[in-house]
PDB file of C-alpha atoms in Angstrom:
ATOM      1  CA  MET A   1       3.048  20.648   3.956  1.00 59.00           C
ATOM      2  CA  THR A   2       2.382  17.130   2.696  1.00 89.00           C
ATOM      3  CA  TYR A   3      -1.278  16.420   2.098  1.00 95.00           C
ATOM      4  CA  TRP A   4      -3.326  16.094  -1.055  1.00 97.00           C
ATOM      5  CA  THR A   5      -6.584  14.736  -2.459  1.00 97.00           C
ATOM      6  CA  SER A   6      -7.128  12.162  -5.174  1.00 96.00           C
ATOM      7  CA  GLU A   7      -9.946  10.144  -6.707  1.00 96.00           C
ATOM      8  CA  ASP A   8     -10.278   6.928  -4.747  1.00 97.00           C
ATOM      9  CA  ASN A   9     -12.577   4.251  -3.411  1.00 98.00           C
ATOM     10  CA  VAL A  10     -14.313   5.338  -0.209  1.00 98.00           C
ATOM     11  CA  ALA A  11     -15.957   2.604   1.864  1.00 97.00           C
ATOM     12  CA  GLY A  12     -16.807   0.671  -1.296  1.00 96.00           C
ATOM     13  CA  LYS A  13     -17.885   3.492  -3.595  1.00 96.00           C
ATOM     14  CA  PRO A  14     -16.197   6.147  -5.754  1.00 97.00           C
ATOM     15  CA  GLY A  15     -15.135   9.227  -3.841  1.00 97.00           C
ATOM     16  CA  THR A  16     -12.110  11.266  -2.859  1.00 98.00           C
ATOM     17  CA  ALA A  17      -9.287  10.466  -0.472  1.00 98.00           C
ATOM     18  CA  LEU A  18      -7.351  13.010   1.542  1.00 98.00           C
ATOM     19  CA  PHE A  19      -3.826  11.715   2.084  1.00 98.00           C
ATOM     20  CA  ILE A  20      -1.919  13.135   5.042  1.00 98.00           C
ATOM     21  CA  ILE A  21       1.749  12.399   5.717  1.00 95.00           C
ATOM     22  CA  LEU A  22       2.187  12.968   9.441  1.00 96.00           C
ATOM     23  CA  PRO A  23       5.545  14.515  10.436  1.00 94.00           C
ATOM     24  CA  THR A  24       6.598  11.879  12.960  1.00 94.00           C
ATOM     25  CA  ILE A  25      10.086  10.496  13.552  1.00 92.00           C
ATOM     26  CA  GLY A  26       9.370   7.535  11.246  1.00 90.00           C
ATOM     27  CA  CYS A  27       9.639   3.760  11.462  1.00 94.00           C
ATOM     28  CA  TYR A  28      11.520   2.371  14.448  1.00 93.00           C
ATOM     29  CA  ARG A  29      13.000  -0.394  12.279  1.00 94.00           C
ATOM     30  CA  PHE A  30      14.743   2.227  10.178  1.00 89.00           C
ATOM     31  CA  ARG A  31      16.110   3.916  13.276  1.00 86.00           C
ATOM     32  CA  ILE A  32      17.748   0.653  14.443  1.00 90.00           C
ATOM     33  CA  GLY A  33      19.188  -0.142  11.013  1.00 90.00           C
ATOM     34  CA  LYS A  34      16.666  -2.810  10.011  1.00 94.00           C
ATOM     35  CA  ALA A  35      14.510  -1.036   7.425  1.00 93.00           C
ATOM     36  CA  CYS A  36      12.665  -2.988   4.754  1.00 97.00           C
ATOM     37  CA  TYR A  37      14.873  -3.291   1.680  1.00 97.00           C
ATOM     38  CA  MET A  38      12.472  -1.459  -0.669  1.00 97.00           C
ATOM     39  CA  CYS A  39      11.527   1.362   1.682  1.00 95.00           C
ATOM     40  CA  ALA A  40      12.950   4.883   1.738  1.00 90.00           C
ATOM     41  CA  TYR A  41       9.935   6.497   3.419  1.00 74.00           C
ATOM     42  CA  PRO A  42      11.615   6.954   6.814  1.00 63.00           C
ATOM     43  CA  THR A  43      14.273   9.134   5.182  1.00 69.00           C
ATOM     44  CA  ALA A  44      11.460  11.618   4.539  1.00 66.00           C
ATOM     45  CA  ALA A  45      10.810  11.986   8.269  1.00 69.00           C
ATOM     46  CA  PRO A  46      11.451  15.560   9.443  1.00 73.00           C
ATOM     47  CA  LYS A  47      14.971  16.306  10.608  1.00 69.00           C
ATOM     48  CA  VAL A  48      13.570  18.470  13.416  1.00 77.00           C
ATOM     49  CA  LYS A  49      11.230  16.627  15.773  1.00 87.00           C
ATOM     50  CA  TRP A  50       7.683  18.012  15.821  1.00 94.00           C
ATOM     51  CA  SER A  51       5.815  18.299  19.088  1.00 96.00           C
ATOM     52  CA  GLN A  52       2.691  16.185  19.507  1.00 97.00           C
ATOM     53  CA  GLU A  53       0.589  19.362  19.672  1.00 97.00           C
ATOM     54  CA  ALA A  54       2.075  20.559  16.379  1.00 97.00           C
ATOM     55  CA  ILE A  55       1.167  17.258  14.717  1.00 97.00           C
ATOM     56  CA  VAL A  56      -2.466  17.627  15.838  1.00 98.00           C
ATOM     57  CA  ASP A  57      -2.503  21.189  14.497  1.00 98.00           C
ATOM     58  CA  TYR A  58      -1.089  19.923  11.221  1.00 97.00           C
ATOM     59  CA  VAL A  59      -3.921  17.402  10.875  1.00 98.00           C
ATOM     60  CA  ARG A  60      -6.449  20.120  11.717  1.00 98.00           C
ATOM     61  CA  GLU A  61      -4.997  22.259   8.939  1.00 97.00           C
ATOM     62  CA  ALA A  62      -5.090  19.395   6.432  1.00 98.00           C
ATOM     63  CA  LEU A  63      -8.740  18.636   7.224  1.00 98.00           C
ATOM     64  CA  GLU A  64      -9.677  22.196   6.243  1.00 97.00           C
ATOM     65  CA  LYS A  65      -9.059  21.065   2.667  1.00 97.00           C
ATOM     66  CA  ILE A  66     -12.250  18.992   2.771  1.00 97.00           C
ATOM     67  CA  ARG A  67     -14.302  20.667   5.491  1.00 97.00           C
ATOM     68  CA  GLY A  68     -17.780  21.560   4.235  1.00 95.00           C
ATOM     69  CA  LYS A  69     -17.237  19.937   0.852  1.00 96.00           C
ATOM     70  CA  LYS A  70     -19.412  17.276  -0.694  1.00 95.00           C
ATOM     71  CA  GLY A  71     -18.149  13.746  -0.005  1.00 93.00           C
ATOM     72  CA  PRO A  72     -17.737  10.962   0.423  1.00 97.00           C
ATOM     73  CA  PHE A  73     -14.176  11.385   1.653  1.00 98.00           C
ATOM     74  CA  ALA A  74     -11.636   8.983   3.028  1.00 98.00           C
ATOM     75  CA  VAL A  75      -8.803  10.221   5.215  1.00 98.00           C
ATOM     76  CA  ARG A  76      -5.658   8.125   4.920  1.00 98.00           C
ATOM     77  CA  MET A  77      -2.878   8.972   7.342  1.00 98.00           C
ATOM     78  CA  PHE A  78       0.683   7.796   6.858  1.00 95.00           C
ATOM     79  CA  THR A  79       3.590   8.319   9.253  1.00 92.00           C
ATOM     80  CA  SER A  80       6.498   6.709   7.356  1.00 87.00           C
ATOM     81  CA  GLY A  81       6.188   4.254  10.220  1.00 93.00           C
ATOM     82  CA  SER A  82       3.284   3.112  12.386  1.00 97.00           C
ATOM     83  CA  PHE A  83       0.361   5.199  13.615  1.00 98.00           C
ATOM     84  CA  LEU A  84       0.131   2.878  16.639  1.00 98.00           C
ATOM     85  CA  ASP A  85       3.781   3.323  17.631  1.00 97.00           C
ATOM     86  CA  ASN A  86       3.799   5.300  20.879  1.00 97.00           C
ATOM     87  CA  GLY A  87       7.252   6.543  19.936  1.00 95.00           C
ATOM     88  CA  GLU A  88       5.751   8.315  16.923  1.00 96.00           C
ATOM     89  CA  LEU A  89       2.317   9.300  18.201  1.00 97.00           C
ATOM     90  CA  LYS A  90       1.320   9.357  21.857  1.00 98.00           C
ATOM     91  CA  PRO A  91      -2.073   7.824  22.738  1.00 98.00           C
ATOM     92  CA  GLU A  92      -3.480  11.270  23.517  1.00 98.00           C
ATOM     93  CA  THR A  93      -2.322  12.558  20.124  1.00 98.00           C
ATOM     94  CA  ARG A  94      -4.076   9.695  18.380  1.00 98.00           C
ATOM     95  CA  ARG A  95      -7.259  10.407  20.329  1.00 98.00           C
ATOM     96  CA  LYS A  96      -7.207  14.096  19.444  1.00 98.00           C
ATOM     97  CA  ILE A  97      -6.723  13.323  15.766  1.00 98.00           C
ATOM     98  CA  PHE A  98      -9.666  10.913  15.744  1.00 98.00           C
ATOM     99  CA  GLU A  99     -11.827  13.416  17.619  1.00 98.00           C
ATOM    100  CA  LEU A 100     -11.172  15.876  14.779  1.00 98.00           C
ATOM    101  CA  LEU A 101     -12.204  13.234  12.251  1.00 98.00           C
ATOM    102  CA  ALA A 102     -15.357  12.382  14.193  1.00 98.00           C
ATOM    103  CA  GLU A 103     -16.558  15.961  13.679  1.00 97.00           C
ATOM    104  CA  LEU A 104     -16.635  15.632   9.866  1.00 98.00           C
ATOM    105  CA  ASP A 105     -19.808  14.037   8.534  1.00 97.00           C
ATOM    106  CA  ASN A 106     -18.426  13.916   4.994  1.00 98.00           C
ATOM    107  CA  VAL A 107     -15.587  11.615   6.087  1.00 98.00           C
ATOM    108  CA  GLU A 108     -16.844   8.053   5.716  1.00 98.00           C
ATOM    109  CA  GLU A 109     -13.543   6.173   5.835  1.00 98.00           C
ATOM    110  CA  ILE A 110     -10.390   6.439   7.945  1.00 98.00           C
ATOM    111  CA  VAL A 111      -7.212   4.466   7.313  1.00 98.00           C
ATOM    112  CA  ILE A 112      -4.118   4.273   9.487  1.00 98.00           C
ATOM    113  CA  GLU A 113      -1.038   2.083   9.088  1.00 98.00           C
ATOM    114  CA  SER A 114       0.819  -0.113  11.546  1.00 98.00           C
ATOM    115  CA  ARG A 115       3.370  -2.873  11.637  1.00 98.00           C
ATOM    116  CA  SER A 116       1.966  -6.146  12.970  1.00 98.00           C
ATOM    117  CA  GLU A 117       3.890  -6.190  16.235  1.00 98.00           C
ATOM    118  CA  LEU A 118       2.610  -2.734  17.203  1.00 98.00           C
ATOM    119  CA  VAL A 119      -1.094  -3.609  16.915  1.00 98.00           C
ATOM    120  CA  ARG A 120      -2.680  -3.666  20.384  1.00 98.00           C
ATOM    121  CA  TYR A 121      -6.321  -4.255  21.243  1.00 98.00           C
ATOM    122  CA  ASP A 122      -6.711  -1.285  23.613  1.00 98.00           C
ATOM    123  CA  ALA A 123      -5.137   1.163  21.153  1.00 98.00           C
ATOM    124  CA  VAL A 124      -7.365   0.108  18.237  1.00 98.00           C
ATOM    125  CA  ARG A 125     -10.511  -0.208  20.359  1.00 98.00           C
ATOM    126  CA  GLU A 126     -10.101   3.295  21.751  1.00 98.00           C
ATOM    127  CA  LEU A 127      -9.971   4.792  18.248  1.00 98.00           C
ATOM    128  CA  ALA A 128     -12.825   2.640  16.924  1.00 98.00           C
ATOM    129  CA  GLU A 129     -15.071   3.877  19.728  1.00 98.00           C
ATOM    130  CA  ILE A 130     -14.416   7.510  18.761  1.00 98.00           C
ATOM    131  CA  VAL A 131     -15.605   6.932  15.161  1.00 98.00           C
ATOM    132  CA  PRO A 132     -18.218   4.145  15.492  1.00 98.00           C
ATOM    133  CA  ASP A 133     -20.141   5.187  12.380  1.00 97.00           C
ATOM    134  CA  LYS A 134     -17.159   5.364  10.048  1.00 98.00           C
ATOM    135  CA  HIS A 135     -15.349   2.701   8.021  1.00 98.00           C
ATOM    136  CA  PHE A 136     -12.139   2.437  10.048  1.00 98.00           C
ATOM    137  CA  GLU A 137      -9.282   0.351   8.679  1.00 98.00           C
ATOM    138  CA  VAL A 138      -5.877  -0.533  10.043  1.00 98.00           C
ATOM    139  CA  ALA A 139      -3.521  -1.162   7.126  1.00 98.00           C
ATOM    140  CA  ILE A 140      -0.874  -3.800   7.804  1.00 98.00           C
ATOM    141  CA  GLY A 141       2.125  -4.381   5.554  1.00 98.00           C
ATOM    142  CA  LEU A 142       2.101  -8.127   5.105  1.00 98.00           C
ATOM    143  CA  GLU A 143       3.874  -7.763   1.708  1.00 98.00           C
ATOM    144  CA  THR A 144       3.950 -11.563   1.238  1.00 98.00           C
ATOM    145  CA  ALA A 145       2.601 -14.591   3.078  1.00 98.00           C
ATOM    146  CA  ASN A 146       5.816 -16.474   2.298  1.00 98.00           C
ATOM    147  CA  ASP A 147       8.081 -16.079   5.326  1.00 98.00           C
ATOM    148  CA  ASP A 148      11.212 -16.851   3.307  1.00 98.00           C
ATOM    149  CA  VAL A 149      10.433 -14.124   0.769  1.00 98.00           C
ATOM    150  CA  ALA A 150       9.572 -11.727   3.597  1.00 98.00           C
ATOM    151  CA  ASP A 151      12.977 -12.379   5.146  1.00 98.00           C
ATOM    152  CA  VAL A 152      15.295 -12.612   2.138  1.00 98.00           C
ATOM    153  CA  SER A 153      13.634 -10.214  -0.338  1.00 98.00           C
ATOM    154  CA  ILE A 154      12.083  -7.651   2.024  1.00 98.00           C
ATOM    155  CA  ASN A 155      13.745  -7.828   5.463  1.00 98.00           C
ATOM    156  CA  LYS A 156      10.270  -7.407   6.912  1.00 97.00           C
ATOM    157  CA  GLY A 157      10.973  -8.661  10.403  1.00 97.00           C
ATOM    158  CA  ASN A 158       7.483 -10.185  10.600  1.00 96.00           C
ATOM    159  CA  THR A 159       5.999 -13.579   9.807  1.00 98.00           C
ATOM    160  CA  PHE A 160       2.615 -14.519   8.397  1.00 98.00           C
ATOM    161  CA  ALA A 161       1.652 -15.695  11.885  1.00 98.00           C
ATOM    162  CA  ASP A 162       2.417 -12.192  13.193  1.00 98.00           C
ATOM    163  CA  PHE A 163       0.055 -10.741  10.595  1.00 98.00           C
ATOM    164  CA  VAL A 164      -2.712 -13.178  11.512  1.00 98.00           C
ATOM    165  CA  ARG A 165      -2.401 -12.277  15.191  1.00 98.00           C
ATOM    166  CA  ALA A 166      -2.550  -8.548  14.400  1.00 98.00           C
ATOM    167  CA  ALA A 167      -5.498  -8.917  12.014  1.00 98.00           C
ATOM    168  CA  GLU A 168      -7.491 -10.863  14.589  1.00 98.00           C
ATOM    169  CA  ILE A 169      -6.815  -8.173  17.191  1.00 98.00           C
ATOM    170  CA  VAL A 170      -7.972  -5.431  14.799  1.00 98.00           C
ATOM    171  CA  HIS A 171     -11.236  -7.246  14.102  1.00 98.00           C
ATOM    172  CA  GLU A 172     -11.831  -7.992  17.779  1.00 98.00           C
ATOM    173  CA  ALA A 173     -11.326  -4.287  18.519  1.00 98.00           C
ATOM    174  CA  GLY A 174     -14.035  -3.268  16.051  1.00 98.00           C
ATOM    175  CA  ALA A 175     -11.989  -2.115  13.056  1.00 98.00           C
ATOM    176  CA  LYS A 176     -11.294  -3.548   9.620  1.00 98.00           C
ATOM    177  CA  VAL A 177      -8.064  -4.815   8.079  1.00 98.00           C
ATOM    178  CA  LYS A 178      -6.390  -3.555   4.936  1.00 98.00           C
ATOM    179  CA  THR A 179      -3.605  -5.867   3.792  1.00 98.00           C
ATOM    180  CA  TYR A 180      -0.677  -4.477   1.828  1.00 98.00           C
ATOM    181  CA  LEU A 181       0.989  -6.913  -0.584  1.00 98.00           C
ATOM    182  CA  LEU A 182       4.150  -6.176  -2.565  1.00 98.00           C
ATOM    183  CA  LEU A 183       4.068  -7.245  -6.193  1.00 98.00           C
ATOM    184  CA  LYS A 184       7.443  -8.669  -7.258  1.00 98.00           C
ATOM    185  CA  PRO A 185       9.993  -8.333  -4.470  1.00 98.00           C
ATOM    186  CA  ILE A 186      13.644  -8.648  -5.480  1.00 98.00           C
ATOM    187  CA  PHE A 187      15.087 -12.081  -6.329  1.00 97.00           C
ATOM    188  CA  LEU A 188      11.765 -13.227  -7.827  1.00 97.00           C
ATOM    189  CA  SER A 189      11.101 -13.641 -11.533  1.00 96.00           C
ATOM    190  CA  GLU A 190       8.091 -11.925 -13.072  1.00 97.00           C
ATOM    191  CA  ARG A 191       6.181 -15.214 -12.965  1.00 98.00           C
ATOM    192  CA  ASP A 192       7.163 -15.923  -9.372  1.00 98.00           C
ATOM    193  CA  GLY A 193       6.216 -12.389  -8.347  1.00 98.00           C
ATOM    194  CA  ILE A 194       2.725 -12.828  -9.776  1.00 98.00           C
ATOM    195  CA  GLU A 195       2.278 -16.228  -8.156  1.00 98.00           C
ATOM    196  CA  ASP A 196       3.601 -15.014  -4.797  1.00 98.00           C
ATOM    197  CA  THR A 197       1.011 -12.235  -4.689  1.00 98.00           C
ATOM    198  CA  LYS A 198      -1.828 -14.568  -5.679  1.00 98.00           C
ATOM    199  CA  GLU A 199      -0.819 -17.202  -3.124  1.00 98.00           C
ATOM    200  CA  SER A 200      -0.468 -14.529  -0.452  1.00 98.00           C
ATOM    201  CA  MET A 201      -3.968 -13.234  -1.163  1.00 98.00           C
ATOM    202  CA  ILE A 202      -5.419 -16.724  -0.822  1.00 98.00           C
ATOM    203  CA  LYS A 203      -3.725 -17.197   2.562  1.00 98.00           C
ATOM    204  CA  ALA A 204      -4.552 -13.690   3.835  1.00 98.00           C
ATOM    205  CA  GLU A 205      -8.147 -13.513   2.567  1.00 98.00           C
ATOM    206  CA  PRO A 206      -9.823 -14.851   5.744  1.00 98.00           C
ATOM    207  CA  TYR A 207      -8.224 -12.032   7.754  1.00 98.00           C
ATOM    208  CA  THR A 208      -8.600  -9.221   5.208  1.00 98.00           C
ATOM    209  CA  ASP A 209     -11.344  -6.714   4.369  1.00 98.00           C
ATOM    210  CA  THR A 210      -9.408  -4.735   1.740  1.00 98.00           C
ATOM    211  CA  PHE A 211      -6.376  -5.733  -0.299  1.00 98.00           C
ATOM    212  CA  SER A 212      -3.941  -3.100  -1.519  1.00 98.00           C
ATOM    213  CA  ILE A 213      -1.542  -4.340  -4.182  1.00 98.00           C
ATOM    214  CA  ASN A 214       1.595  -2.224  -3.946  1.00 98.00           C
ATOM    215  CA  ILE A 215       3.416  -2.464  -7.263  1.00 98.00           C
ATOM    216  CA  THR A 216       7.123  -2.184  -6.552  1.00 98.00           C
ATOM    217  CA  ASP A 217       8.864   1.034  -7.556  1.00 98.00           C
ATOM    218  CA  ILE A 218      12.489   2.041  -7.056  1.00 98.00           C
ATOM    219  CA  GLN A 219      13.041   4.341  -4.073  1.00 96.00           C
ATOM    220  CA  LYS A 220      16.302   6.159  -3.526  1.00 95.00           C
ATOM    221  CA  GLY A 221      18.916   4.791  -1.180  1.00 94.00           C
ATOM    222  CA  THR A 222      17.477   1.266  -0.993  1.00 96.00           C
ATOM    223  CA  LEU A 223      18.827  -2.187  -1.797  1.00 97.00           C
ATOM    224  CA  TYR A 224      16.223  -2.312  -4.564  1.00 98.00           C
ATOM    225  CA  GLU A 225      17.807   0.769  -6.138  1.00 97.00           C
ATOM    226  CA  ARG A 226      21.294  -0.737  -5.951  1.00 97.00           C
ATOM    227  CA  LEU A 227      20.171  -3.919  -7.704  1.00 97.00           C
ATOM    228  CA  TRP A 228      18.248  -1.891 -10.280  1.00 96.00           C
ATOM    229  CA  GLU A 229      21.321   0.242 -11.019  1.00 96.00           C
ATOM    230  CA  LYS A 230      23.334  -2.964 -11.582  1.00 95.00           C
ATOM    231  CA  ASN A 231      20.682  -4.270 -14.016  1.00 93.00           C
ATOM    232  CA  GLU A 232      19.808  -7.088 -11.636  1.00 94.00           C
ATOM    233  CA  TYR A 233      16.235  -6.000 -10.940  1.00 96.00           C
ATOM    234  CA  ARG A 234      13.428  -4.591 -13.058  1.00 96.00           C
ATOM    235  CA  PRO A 235      10.186  -3.180 -11.578  1.00 97.00           C
ATOM    236  CA  PRO A 236       7.081  -5.232 -12.435  1.00 98.00           C
ATOM    237  CA  TRP A 237       5.444  -5.090 -15.794  1.00 98.00           C
ATOM    238  CA  LEU A 238       2.127  -3.271 -15.714  1.00 98.00           C
ATOM    239  CA  TRP A 239       0.657  -6.344 -17.368  1.00 98.00           C
ATOM    240  CA  SER A 240       1.586  -8.292 -14.231  1.00 98.00           C
ATOM    241  CA  ALA A 241      -0.395  -5.832 -12.116  1.00 98.00           C
ATOM    242  CA  VAL A 242      -3.381  -6.065 -14.469  1.00 98.00           C
ATOM    243  CA  GLU A 243      -3.195  -9.875 -14.344  1.00 98.00           C
ATOM    244  CA  VAL A 244      -3.193  -9.910 -10.535  1.00 98.00           C
ATOM    245  CA  LEU A 245      -5.980  -7.335 -10.182  1.00 98.00           C
ATOM    246  CA  ILE A 246      -8.339  -9.075 -12.611  1.00 98.00           C
ATOM    247  CA  TRP A 247      -7.657 -12.460 -11.018  1.00 98.00           C
ATOM    248  CA  ALA A 248      -8.161 -11.052  -7.513  1.00 98.00           C
ATOM    249  CA  LYS A 249     -11.437  -9.257  -8.195  1.00 98.00           C
ATOM    250  CA  ARG A 250     -12.895 -12.327  -9.858  1.00 98.00           C
ATOM    251  CA  LYS A 251     -11.743 -14.650  -7.083  1.00 98.00           C
ATOM    252  CA  PHE A 252     -12.739 -12.325  -4.230  1.00 98.00           C
ATOM    253  CA  PRO A 253     -15.657 -10.264  -5.630  1.00 98.00           C
ATOM    254  CA  ASN A 254     -16.741  -9.092  -2.170  1.00 97.00           C
ATOM    255  CA  LYS A 255     -13.342  -7.700  -1.232  1.00 98.00           C
ATOM    256  CA  ARG A 256     -12.048  -4.260  -2.137  1.00 98.00           C
ATOM    257  CA  ILE A 257      -9.002  -4.643  -4.369  1.00 98.00           C
ATOM    258  CA  LEU A 258      -6.983  -1.438  -4.501  1.00 98.00           C
ATOM    259  CA  SER A 259      -3.788  -0.393  -6.245  1.00 98.00           C
ATOM    260  CA  ASP A 260      -1.983   2.878  -6.912  1.00 97.00           C
ATOM    261  CA  PRO A 261       0.729   2.313  -9.560  1.00 97.00           C
ATOM    262  CA  VAL A 262       3.266   4.879  -8.354  1.00 96.00           C
ATOM    263  CA  GLY A 263       5.592   5.943 -11.157  1.00 96.00           C
ATOM    264  CA  ALA A 264       3.702   3.963 -13.805  1.00 98.00           C
ATOM    265  CA  GLY A 265       5.362   4.255 -17.185  1.00 97.00           C
ATOM    266  CA  SER A 266       8.744   5.376 -15.837  1.00 97.00           C
ATOM    267  CA  LYS A 267      11.976   3.385 -15.561  1.00 96.00           C
ATOM    268  CA  ARG A 268      11.797   3.479 -11.754  1.00 98.00           C
ATOM    269  CA  GLY A 269       8.135   2.507 -11.672  1.00 98.00           C
ATOM    270  CA  PRO A 270       6.076  -0.372 -13.039  1.00 98.00           C
ATOM    271  CA  HIS A 271       6.189  -0.277 -16.822  1.00 98.00           C
ATOM    272  CA  ASN A 272       5.787  -2.286 -19.973  1.00 97.00           C
ATOM    273  CA  CYS A 273       7.733  -0.960 -22.963  1.00 95.00           C
ATOM    274  CA  LEU A 274       8.039   2.644 -21.727  1.00 96.00           C
ATOM    275  CA  THR A 275       5.603   4.020 -24.305  1.00 95.00           C
ATOM    276  CA  ASP A 276       2.895   6.611 -23.704  1.00 95.00           C
ATOM    277  CA  TYR A 277       0.405   3.768 -23.389  1.00 97.00           C
ATOM    278  CA  ASP A 278       2.045   2.701 -20.124  1.00 98.00           C
ATOM    279  CA  LYS A 279       0.684   5.834 -18.476  1.00 97.00           C
ATOM    280  CA  ALA A 280      -2.765   5.057 -19.877  1.00 97.00           C
ATOM    281  CA  ILE A 281      -2.622   1.625 -18.251  1.00 98.00           C
ATOM    282  CA  GLY A 282      -1.584   3.263 -14.964  1.00 98.00           C
ATOM    283  CA  LYS A 283      -4.626   5.549 -15.162  1.00 98.00           C
ATOM    284  CA  ALA A 284      -6.871   2.569 -15.953  1.00 98.00           C
ATOM    285  CA  ILE A 285      -5.601   0.778 -12.835  1.00 98.00           C
ATOM    286  CA  LYS A 286      -6.413   3.844 -10.736  1.00 98.00           C
ATOM    287  CA  LYS A 287      -9.936   4.006 -12.239  1.00 98.00           C
ATOM    288  CA  PHE A 288     -10.488   0.333 -11.459  1.00 98.00           C
ATOM    289  CA  SER A 289      -9.262   0.908  -7.926  1.00 98.00           C
ATOM    290  CA  ALA A 290     -11.678   3.801  -7.394  1.00 97.00           C
ATOM    291  CA  THR A 291     -14.707   2.092  -8.933  1.00 98.00           C
ATOM    292  CA  GLN A 292     -13.968  -1.658  -8.606  1.00 98.00           C
ATOM    293  CA  ASP A 293     -15.192  -1.902 -12.206  1.00 98.00           C
ATOM    294  CA  LEU A 294     -13.113  -4.487 -14.076  1.00 98.00           C
ATOM    295  CA  ARG A 295     -14.068  -3.015 -17.444  1.00 98.00           C
ATOM    296  CA  TYR A 296     -11.363  -0.384 -16.996  1.00 98.00           C
ATOM    297  CA  ILE A 297      -8.606  -3.008 -17.102  1.00 98.00           C
ATOM    298  CA  GLU A 298     -10.188  -5.912 -19.002  1.00 97.00           C
ATOM    299  CA  ASN A 299     -10.249  -4.239 -22.409  1.00 93.00           C
ATOM    300  CA  LEU A 300      -6.820  -2.624 -22.651  1.00 98.00           C
ATOM    301  CA  LYS A 301      -4.884  -2.669 -25.926  1.00 97.00           C
ATOM    302  CA  PRO A 302      -2.393  -5.564 -25.786  1.00 97.00           C
ATOM    303  CA  GLN A 303       0.627  -3.370 -26.477  1.00 96.00           C
ATOM    304  CA  CYS A 304       3.854  -5.246 -25.586  1.00 95.00           C
ATOM    305  CA  LYS A 305       1.753  -8.034 -24.104  1.00 97.00           C
ATOM    306  CA  GLU A 306       3.306 -10.814 -26.222  1.00 96.00           C
ATOM    307  CA  ARG A 307       6.742  -9.932 -24.863  1.00 95.00           C
ATOM    308  CA  TRP A 308       5.444  -9.994 -21.273  1.00 96.00           C
ATOM    309  CA  GLU A 309       3.674 -13.316 -21.889  1.00 97.00           C
ATOM    310  CA  TYR A 310       6.908 -14.861 -23.193  1.00 95.00           C
ATOM    311  CA  ILE A 311       8.821 -13.703 -20.095  1.00 95.00           C
ATOM    312  CA  VAL A 312       6.176 -15.024 -17.704  1.00 97.00           C
ATOM    313  CA  GLU A 313       5.642 -18.334 -19.483  1.00 95.00           C
ATOM    314  CA  ASN A 314       9.387 -19.075 -19.506  1.00 93.00           C
ATOM    315  CA  GLY A 315      10.044 -17.847 -15.962  1.00 92.00           C
ATOM    316  CA  LEU A 316      12.884 -15.589 -17.116  1.00 87.00           C
ATOM    317  CA  LEU A 317      14.847 -13.734 -14.460  1.00 85.00           C
ATOM    318  CA  ASP A 318      15.487 -10.008 -14.631  1.00 79.00           C
ATOM    319  CA  TRP A 319      19.201 -10.270 -15.370  1.00 75.00           C
ATOM    320  CA  GLN A 320      18.320 -12.348 -18.434  1.00 74.00           C
ATOM    321  CA  LEU A 321      16.201  -9.629 -20.013  1.00 70.00           C
ATOM    322  CA  ILE A 322      16.970  -6.310 -18.360  1.00 54.00           C
ATOM    323  CA  THR A 323      16.982  -4.463 -21.698  1.00 54.00           C
ATOM    324  CA  TRP A 324      13.305  -5.363 -21.958  1.00 51.00           C
TER     325      TRP A 324
END
């Protein structure tokens, strides 16, 4: 069973998130051979198709982990695809899941994910009306506001205009928008990766309630992994993530700025010089994310920072410095 709890930011304050991976058939783009280049999540979809009733029972079981406990809690549900895809979850299944969440007073925040083209007013409005007193967010994977980067480096299959349309629908339906951005897609230098994320945040800010900065890691069976194995791609430096997060929180102080540095300090994850201090920086990023307190990431020891600064200032490409 795939669900767990972790310290997190809940509707703007420190709390605990319950993460639930729903056993659906996964992203339709993967099933038609057009998966995003960095994404291996759909390969984790169950080989045996679960019934819709079994999925509801699974959510009910997961919610027992927090029932009766002191909150605040957020419930964040992932499907390795889109919660709003009728091919993954039928409308009645979605309703039943939200009715279970409505029963829990200690749950203050609910997050689902969807691709832009699958966001529909009626589907979001129906769920928002079931949980009117909770912070309900639809997370949309924009990844970048640059359509060329989205096409060449990600294979997203969406444009920035698609994201804007979806975000406006979510807000009209009474929910909030969480925007996922990918820090350093392939074919970008470290400097360009930082600037792409900053520029994307500026463009997406009018349509966004919460930003989630997803720091690229290497997932198995992806184009990103193949380039990484050939020493043509390096995951982002943790210093790049710290730079973006500090800049973002100062520029948009009223927005939630979240980040979970998966694999921090490992070769496949964001890292600096692969020392023990990398993991400490990863933990500091998670503490900032939970509290929104910049002090956790403003006063870090500058270990390996001169090397990172040299790479960024000179716009070096990964193949020029892969041993770093």
